[in-house]
């Protein structure tokens, strides 16, 4: 029987960070992972450059059934704390936009940094190593692993979410939570492209590749998300940052509301053109404010209007067209699923976890950190910040 103070299941962002911190606090730590390669999600993140945090991350950037749960951890381990660590390891980085910090060179820099921190903490890592079962034996946890039985006083579950199953994602953390009597908030793909049935999408499918800045919103009340970001048309539906952001708030049957010109009132643009006596066709006038292919696709529905010079159009028609472009409502048929989702929304119900230590209120010594918990960040470095912050809260309490 191998003996450790702490066993961490999952050598991803949260698991490795927690392992390094706990090791450096003097604990004997084992981190194990069933995947062959370490921290594969960090490697592929941010297009290979890992958007490792967001300067402005705060509780408002996260979704959870219990929105206050993330406050304490985020306040006690901030983006500035992680930036200080990155600087200490001399990793070059830059801000892309909206506070998003990326490595200049490669995500590998962040993985190497986490592994070095683990080394400094004398952490043992077994990988690949599957866990067949976990049970409580008195005040200890016993694990049956591919490398033999292991016993520890503390067990940290850092197995992440369900997205990208081909690189090691599994439902192990949720199953373990249920085994120990925890509720799991229903999981769903988030930060994911939205799809439409073929008939609804037929008029827009030829726009695949068109991209523009939009206002986008979905949901009601506290469950409403609203963003101004870039939208991308695809053959099957909508993608791009705007869609990914709003997808986390979307539930089947709900419409997504899109403002195709969030910074310019189109009614004013068209009225001004008419007042100036413009002989340009409406199609050409609109193409000055929207991508030409998109303007054409919209005007196909109003051919008489489209064929006339703006100067001859009725005010009312211009107004109606502008309003529709500002308030386009579409009901997606679904999403691209976990295969394409960046994260999993839902997860281990936070109402049975301590927000200070991420420890189970049901089973002393059992902790859940990172994406497996029902805390889901926006696109833009927030999910990694949650991984670091929840890992730090846990490590300090071990
Ligand atoms: P993570 O998924 O990192 O680690 C979980 C680990 O547990 C994995 O190594 C897995 O193999 C292991 N595991 C699972 N089941 C197991 C089992 N049964 N036994 C043993 N081990 C098991 N976020 C962000 O903030 N900025 C970004 O740039 C990006 N970019 C990005 C791109 C893409 C393509 C994806 C899919 C995701 C992102 N993300 C992101 C999200 C981010 O990667 C994610 O939220 C964090 O990696 C979550 O960290 P965790 O440690 O919780 O899980």
Coordinates of C-alpha atoms and ligand atoms in Angstrom, one line a residue:
X1 CA 0.0 0.0 0.0
X2 CA 1.4 3.4 -1.1
X3 CA 0.8 6.2 1.5
X4 CA 0.5 9.9 0.8
X5 CA -1.0 12.9 2.7
X6 CA -2.9 13.9 -0.4
X7 CA -4.0 12.2 -3.6
X8 CA -5.1 14.4 -6.5
X9 CA -7.0 12.8 -9.4
X10 CA -6.4 14.7 -12.6
X11 CA -3.1 16.3 -13.7
X12 CA -4.7 19.1 -15.6
X13 CA -4.7 22.8 -14.8
X14 CA -6.3 22.7 -11.3
X15 CA -4.8 19.3 -10.3
X16 CA -1.2 20.3 -11.1
X17 CA -1.4 23.7 -9.6
X18 CA -2.9 22.3 -6.4
X19 CA -0.3 19.6 -6.3
X20 CA 2.6 22.1 -6.5
X21 CA 1.2 24.4 -3.8
X22 CA 0.4 21.5 -1.4
X23 CA 3.8 19.9 -2.0
X24 CA 5.5 23.2 -1.2
X25 CA 3.5 23.5 2.0
X26 CA 5.2 20.3 3.1
X27 CA 2.6 17.7 2.2
X28 CA 3.4 14.3 0.6
X29 CA 1.4 14.6 -2.6
X30 CA 0.5 12.1 -5.4
X31 CA -1.1 13.4 -8.6
X32 CA -2.3 10.8 -11.0
X33 CA -4.0 11.0 -14.4
X34 CA -5.3 8.3 -16.8
X35 CA -4.2 10.2 -19.9
X36 CA -0.8 9.5 -21.6
X37 CA 0.1 13.2 -22.0
X38 CA 0.1 15.7 -19.1
X39 CA -2.3 18.7 -19.2
X40 CA -3.4 18.2 -22.8
X41 CA -6.1 20.8 -22.4
X42 CA -3.7 23.5 -21.4
X43 CA -1.6 22.5 -24.5
X44 CA -4.5 23.0 -27.0
X45 CA -5.9 26.1 -25.2
X46 CA -5.9 29.6 -26.6
X47 CA -5.0 28.2 -30.1
X48 CA -1.8 26.8 -28.6
X49 CA -0.9 30.0 -26.7
X50 CA -3.0 29.4 -23.6
X51 CA -5.2 32.4 -22.5
X52 CA -4.1 31.7 -18.9
X53 CA -6.1 34.3 -17.1
X54 CA -8.0 37.5 -17.5
X55 CA -6.8 40.7 -15.8
X56 CA -10.4 41.6 -14.9
X57 CA -11.8 38.2 -13.7
X58 CA -14.5 38.6 -11.1
X59 CA -17.6 36.7 -9.9
X60 CA -19.7 38.4 -12.6
X61 CA -17.8 36.4 -15.3
X62 CA -19.0 33.0 -14.0
X63 CA -22.2 31.0 -14.3
X64 CA -23.3 28.7 -11.4
X65 CA -26.5 27.7 -9.7
X66 CA -24.9 29.3 -6.7
X67 CA -23.4 32.5 -8.1
X68 CA -21.7 33.6 -4.9
X69 CA -19.8 30.4 -4.4
X70 CA -16.8 31.5 -6.5
X71 CA -16.3 34.9 -4.7
X72 CA -14.0 33.8 -1.9
X73 CA -11.6 31.8 -3.9
X74 CA -11.4 34.4 -6.7
X75 CA -10.7 37.1 -4.2
X76 CA -8.0 35.1 -2.4
X77 CA -6.1 34.1 -5.5
X78 CA -6.4 36.8 -8.1
X79 CA -5.3 37.1 -11.8
X80 CA -2.4 39.3 -10.5
X81 CA -1.2 36.5 -8.3
X82 CA -1.0 34.1 -11.3
X83 CA 0.6 36.8 -13.4
X84 CA 3.3 37.2 -10.7
X85 CA 4.0 33.5 -10.9
X86 CA 4.2 33.6 -14.7
X87 CA 6.6 36.5 -14.4
X88 CA 8.7 34.7 -11.8
X89 CA 9.1 31.9 -14.3
X90 CA 10.1 34.5 -17.0
X91 CA 7.3 33.4 -19.4
X92 CA 6.7 36.1 -22.0
X93 CA 3.1 37.0 -22.4
X94 CA 0.8 39.7 -23.8
X95 CA -2.7 41.1 -23.5
X96 CA -4.8 40.4 -26.6
X97 CA -8.0 42.3 -25.8
X98 CA -10.5 42.7 -23.0
X99 CA -7.9 41.7 -20.4
X100 CA -7.1 38.3 -22.0
X101 CA -3.5 37.3 -21.3
X102 CA -1.8 34.9 -23.6
X103 CA 1.7 33.3 -23.8
X104 CA 3.8 34.9 -26.5
X105 CA 5.3 31.6 -27.5
X106 CA 3.4 28.5 -26.5
X107 CA 1.1 26.9 -23.9
X108 CA 3.9 24.5 -23.2
X109 CA 5.5 27.3 -21.1
X110 CA 2.5 27.1 -18.7
X111 CA 2.7 23.3 -18.5
X112 CA 6.5 23.4 -17.8
X113 CA 5.9 26.1 -15.1
X114 CA 3.3 23.9 -13.4
X115 CA 5.6 20.8 -13.6
X116 CA 8.5 22.8 -12.2
X117 CA 6.3 24.0 -9.3
X118 CA 5.4 20.3 -8.7
X119 CA 9.1 19.4 -8.7
X120 CA 9.8 22.0 -6.1
X121 CA 7.1 20.6 -4.0
X122 CA 8.5 17.0 -4.3
X123 CA 5.2 15.9 -5.9
X124 CA 4.9 12.3 -7.2
X125 CA 3.1 12.0 -10.5
X126 CA 1.8 8.7 -11.9
X127 CA 0.7 9.0 -15.5
X128 CA -0.9 7.2 -17.3
X129 CA -2.6 5.6 -14.3
X130 CA -6.3 4.7 -14.1
X131 CA -8.3 4.6 -10.9
X132 CA -10.6 1.6 -10.7
X133 CA -12.2 2.5 -7.4
X134 CA -12.2 4.8 -4.3
X135 CA -13.5 4.0 -0.9
X136 CA -13.4 5.4 2.6
X137 CA -11.5 3.4 5.3
X138 CA -12.0 5.2 8.6
X139 CA -10.7 8.7 8.2
X140 CA -8.7 7.7 5.1
X141 CA -9.4 7.2 1.4
X142 CA -8.2 4.1 -0.4
X143 CA -7.8 4.0 -4.1
X144 CA -7.3 1.0 -6.4
X145 CA -5.1 2.3 -9.1
X146 CA -3.3 0.7 -12.1
X147 CA -0.1 1.2 -10.1
X148 CA -1.4 -0.5 -7.0
X149 CA -3.4 0.5 -3.9
X150 CA -3.0 4.0 -2.4
X151 CA -4.0 5.4 0.9
X152 CA -4.3 9.1 1.8
X153 CA -6.0 11.4 4.4
X154 CA -7.1 13.8 1.7
X155 CA -8.6 13.2 -1.8
X156 CA -8.8 16.0 -4.3
X157 CA -10.9 15.5 -7.4
X158 CA -9.6 17.6 -10.3
X159 CA -10.9 15.5 -13.3
X160 CA -12.3 18.5 -15.3
X161 CA -15.4 18.5 -17.5
X162 CA -16.7 16.4 -20.4
X163 CA -15.5 18.4 -23.3
X164 CA -13.1 16.9 -25.9
X165 CA -13.4 13.3 -24.8
X166 CA -10.7 12.3 -27.3
X167 CA -8.0 13.8 -25.0
X168 CA -9.0 12.3 -21.7
X169 CA -12.2 14.0 -20.5
X170 CA -14.4 11.6 -18.5
X171 CA -17.4 11.7 -16.1
X172 CA -15.3 10.1 -13.3
X173 CA -15.5 13.2 -11.1
X174 CA -19.3 13.4 -11.3
X175 CA -19.6 9.6 -10.6
X176 CA -17.3 9.9 -7.6
X177 CA -19.3 12.9 -6.3
X178 CA -22.5 10.8 -6.6
X179 CA -20.8 7.9 -4.9
X180 CA -20.2 10.1 -1.9
X181 CA -23.7 11.4 -1.8
X182 CA -23.2 14.7 -3.7
X183 CA -25.7 16.2 -6.1
X184 CA -24.5 17.1 -9.5
X185 CA -26.1 20.0 -11.4
X186 CA -27.0 18.8 -14.8
X187 CA -24.1 19.2 -17.2
X188 CA -24.3 20.6 -20.7
X189 CA -21.7 21.7 -23.4
X190 CA -20.8 25.4 -23.0
X191 CA -18.6 27.8 -25.0
X192 CA -19.8 25.9 -28.0
X193 CA -21.0 26.7 -31.6
X194 CA -24.8 26.7 -32.1
X195 CA -26.4 24.7 -34.9
X196 CA -29.7 25.0 -36.7
X197 CA -31.9 22.6 -38.6
X198 CA -31.1 22.5 -42.3
X199 CA -34.3 24.4 -43.4
X200 CA -33.9 27.3 -41.0
X201 CA -30.2 27.6 -41.9
X202 CA -30.6 27.3 -45.7
X203 CA -30.7 31.1 -46.4
X204 CA -27.6 31.6 -44.3
X205 CA -25.5 28.6 -45.1
X206 CA -23.9 30.4 -48.1
X207 CA -22.6 33.0 -45.7
X208 CA -20.2 30.5 -44.1
X209 CA -16.9 32.4 -43.4
X210 CA -18.6 35.8 -43.0
X211 CA -17.6 37.4 -39.7
X212 CA -18.8 40.7 -38.0
X213 CA -19.0 42.3 -34.6
X214 CA -22.5 41.9 -33.1
X215 CA -24.4 42.4 -29.9
X216 CA -25.8 39.0 -28.8
X217 CA -27.9 38.0 -25.9
X218 CA -29.8 35.0 -24.5
X219 CA -31.8 34.0 -21.4
X220 CA -33.9 35.9 -18.9
X221 CA -33.3 37.6 -15.6
X222 CA -30.2 36.4 -13.7
X223 CA -29.7 33.7 -16.4
X224 CA -29.2 36.3 -19.1
X225 CA -25.9 36.8 -20.9
X226 CA -25.3 39.8 -23.2
X227 CA -22.1 40.4 -25.1
X228 CA -20.6 42.5 -27.9
X229 CA -18.2 40.2 -29.7
X230 CA -17.4 38.8 -33.2
X231 CA -19.8 36.4 -34.8
X232 CA -18.9 33.8 -37.4
X233 CA -21.3 32.1 -39.9
X234 CA -20.6 28.5 -40.5
X235 CA -22.2 25.8 -42.8
X236 CA -24.2 24.5 -39.9
X237 CA -24.9 27.6 -37.8
X238 CA -23.1 30.2 -35.7
X239 CA -19.7 30.2 -34.1
X240 CA -17.1 32.8 -33.1
X241 CA -16.6 34.4 -29.7
X242 CA -20.1 36.0 -29.6
X243 CA -21.8 32.6 -30.1
X244 CA -19.5 30.7 -27.7
X245 CA -20.2 33.3 -25.0
X246 CA -23.9 33.2 -25.4
X247 CA -24.1 29.4 -25.8
X248 CA -23.3 29.1 -22.0
X249 CA -26.7 30.8 -21.3
X250 CA -28.7 29.0 -24.0
X251 CA -31.2 26.2 -23.2
X252 CA -33.1 24.3 -25.9
X253 CA -36.1 26.1 -27.3
X254 CA -34.8 29.6 -26.3
X255 CA -34.1 32.2 -28.9
X256 CA -30.8 34.0 -29.3
X257 CA -31.1 37.7 -30.0
X258 CA -28.6 39.3 -32.4
X259 CA -28.0 43.0 -33.1
X260 CA -26.1 43.0 -36.4
X261 CA -25.0 46.6 -36.0
X262 CA -24.4 47.2 -32.2
X263 CA -22.4 50.5 -32.7
X264 CA -24.4 52.2 -35.4
X265 CA -28.2 52.8 -35.5
X266 CA -29.0 51.5 -39.0
X267 CA -32.3 53.5 -39.2
X268 CA -30.2 56.7 -38.9
X269 CA -27.7 55.5 -41.5
X270 CA -30.5 54.7 -44.0
X271 CA -32.5 57.9 -43.2
X272 CA -29.4 60.0 -43.7
X273 CA -28.7 58.4 -47.0
X274 CA -32.3 59.0 -48.1
X275 CA -32.2 62.6 -46.9
X276 CA -29.1 63.1 -49.0
X277 CA -31.0 61.8 -52.0
X278 CA -28.8 58.7 -52.5
X279 CA -29.4 57.0 -55.8
X280 CA -27.5 53.9 -54.5
X281 CA -29.5 50.7 -54.2
X282 CA -30.5 49.8 -50.7
X283 CA -28.2 46.7 -51.0
X284 CA -25.2 48.9 -51.7
X285 CA -26.1 51.4 -48.9
X286 CA -26.4 48.6 -46.4
X287 CA -23.2 47.0 -47.6
X288 CA -21.4 50.1 -46.2
X289 CA -22.6 49.1 -42.7
X290 CA -22.7 45.3 -42.9
X291 CA -20.7 42.6 -44.8
X292 CA -22.0 42.8 -48.4
X293 CA -22.9 39.0 -48.5
X294 CA -24.9 39.4 -45.3
X295 CA -26.7 42.5 -46.5
X296 CA -27.7 40.6 -49.7
X297 CA -28.9 37.6 -47.8
X298 CA -31.2 39.8 -45.7
X299 CA -32.5 41.8 -48.7
X300 CA -33.5 38.6 -50.5
X301 CA -36.6 38.6 -48.3
X302 CA -37.6 42.1 -49.5
X303 CA -36.8 42.1 -53.2
X304 CA -38.9 45.2 -54.2
X305 CA -37.2 47.3 -51.5
X306 CA -33.8 46.0 -52.4
X307 CA -34.1 46.9 -56.1
X308 CA -35.0 50.6 -55.4
X309 CA -32.7 53.5 -54.8
X310 CA -32.7 54.5 -51.1
X311 CA -34.1 57.9 -52.0
X312 CA -37.3 56.2 -53.2
X313 CA -37.8 53.9 -50.2
X314 CA -40.5 54.7 -47.7
X315 CA -39.3 55.8 -44.2
X316 CA -41.5 53.1 -42.7
X317 CA -39.8 50.3 -44.7
X318 CA -36.3 51.6 -43.9
X319 CA -37.3 51.7 -40.2
X320 CA -38.7 48.2 -40.2
X321 CA -35.7 46.8 -42.0
X322 CA -33.3 48.5 -39.6
X323 CA -35.2 47.2 -36.6
X324 CA -35.1 43.7 -37.9
X325 CA -31.4 43.9 -38.4
X326 CA -30.9 45.2 -34.8
X327 CA -33.3 42.5 -33.3
X328 CA -32.7 39.3 -35.2
X329 CA -34.1 36.4 -33.2
X330 CA -33.1 32.8 -34.0
X331 CA -33.9 29.6 -32.2
X332 CA -31.0 27.2 -32.5
X333 CA -31.7 23.5 -32.9
X334 CA -28.8 22.4 -30.8
X335 CA -25.0 22.8 -30.2
X336 CA -21.9 21.1 -31.7
X337 CA -21.8 19.1 -28.4
X338 CA -18.9 18.1 -26.1
X339 CA -16.7 17.3 -29.2
X340 CA -16.4 21.1 -29.8
X341 CA -17.3 22.7 -26.5
X342 CA -14.5 24.4 -24.6
X343 CA -16.1 23.7 -21.2
X344 CA -18.9 21.9 -19.4
X345 CA -21.5 23.9 -17.6
X346 CA -23.0 22.4 -14.5
X347 CA -21.1 19.9 -12.3
X348 CA -20.7 19.1 -8.6
X349 CA -23.3 21.1 -6.7
X350 CA -21.5 23.9 -4.8
X351 CA -24.1 24.1 -2.1
X352 CA -22.5 21.0 -0.5
X353 CA -18.9 22.4 -0.8
X354 CA -17.1 24.9 1.4
X355 CA -16.3 28.0 -0.7
X356 CA -13.2 28.5 1.5
X357 CA -11.6 25.1 1.0
X358 CA -13.6 23.4 -1.7
X359 CA -14.1 20.6 0.8
X360 CA -17.2 18.4 0.9
X361 CA -19.6 19.2 3.7
X362 CA -20.6 15.6 3.6
X363 CA -17.3 13.8 3.5
X364 CA -14.4 15.4 5.4
X365 CA -11.1 15.3 3.5
X366 CA -12.8 15.1 0.1
X367 CA -12.3 18.2 -2.2
X368 CA -13.5 19.1 -5.7
X369 CA -11.6 21.8 -7.7
X370 CA -11.6 23.2 -11.3
X371 CA -14.1 22.6 -14.0
X372 CA -15.7 19.5 -12.3
X373 CA -17.4 22.0 -10.0
X374 CA -20.6 23.9 -11.0
X375 CA -18.7 27.1 -11.8
X376 CA -18.3 28.0 -15.5
X377 CA -16.4 31.0 -16.8
X378 CA -16.9 33.1 -19.8
X379 CA -14.6 32.8 -22.8
X380 CA -11.4 34.8 -22.2
X381 CA -9.1 33.2 -19.6
X382 CA -11.8 33.0 -16.9
X383 CA -11.9 29.2 -16.8
X384 CA -8.2 28.9 -16.1
X385 CA -8.5 31.6 -13.4
X386 CA -11.1 29.4 -11.7
X387 CA -8.8 26.4 -12.0
X388 CA -6.0 28.3 -10.3
X389 CA -8.2 30.0 -7.7
X390 CA -10.1 26.9 -6.6
X391 CA -6.8 24.9 -6.5
X392 CA -5.2 27.6 -4.3
X393 CA -8.2 27.7 -1.9
X394 CA -8.0 23.9 -1.6
X395 CA -4.2 23.6 -1.2
X396 CA -4.2 26.2 1.6
X397 CA -6.8 24.1 3.5
X398 CA -5.2 20.7 3.1
Ligands
LIG1 P1 -8.5 19.7 -17.1 O1 -9.4 19.2 -18.2 O2 -7.5 20.7 -17.4 O3 -7.8 18.4 -16.4 C1 -8.5 17.3 -16.0 C2 -7.6 16.1 -16.0 O4 -8.2 15.0 -15.4 C3 -7.2 15.7 -17.4 O5 -5.8 15.7 -17.5 C4 -7.8 14.3 -17.5 O6 -7.0 13.5 -18.3 C5 -7.9 13.9 -16.1 N1 -8.9 12.9 -15.9 C6 -10.2 12.9 -16.3 N2 -10.8 11.7 -15.9 C7 -9.9 11.0 -15.3 C8 -10.0 9.7 -14.6 N3 -11.1 9.0 -14.7 N4 -8.8 9.3 -14.0 C9 -7.7 10.0 -14.0 N5 -7.6 11.2 -14.6 C10 -8.7 11.7 -15.2 N6 -9.8 28.2 -20.7 C11 -9.2 29.4 -20.5 O7 -9.3 30.0 -19.4 N7 -8.4 29.9 -21.5 C12 -8.3 29.3 -22.7 O8 -7.5 29.7 -23.6 C13 -8.9 28.0 -22.9 N8 -8.9 27.4 -24.1 C14 -9.5 26.2 -24.3 C15 -9.4 25.6 -25.5 C16 -10.0 24.3 -25.7 C17 -10.0 23.7 -27.1 C18 -10.7 23.7 -24.6 C19 -11.3 22.3 -24.8 C20 -10.8 24.3 -23.4 C21 -10.2 25.6 -23.2 N9 -10.3 26.2 -22.0 C22 -9.7 27.5 -21.8 C23 -10.9 25.6 -20.8 C24 -9.9 25.1 -19.9 O9 -9.0 24.2 -20.6 C25 -10.5 24.2 -18.7 O10 -11.5 25.0 -18.1 C26 -9.4 23.9 -17.7 O11 -8.4 23.1 -18.3 C27 -10.1 23.1 -16.5 O12 -9.1 22.7 -15.7 P2 -9.3 21.3 -14.8 O13 -8.0 21.1 -14.2 O14 -10.5 21.4 -14.0 O15 -9.5 20.2 -15.9

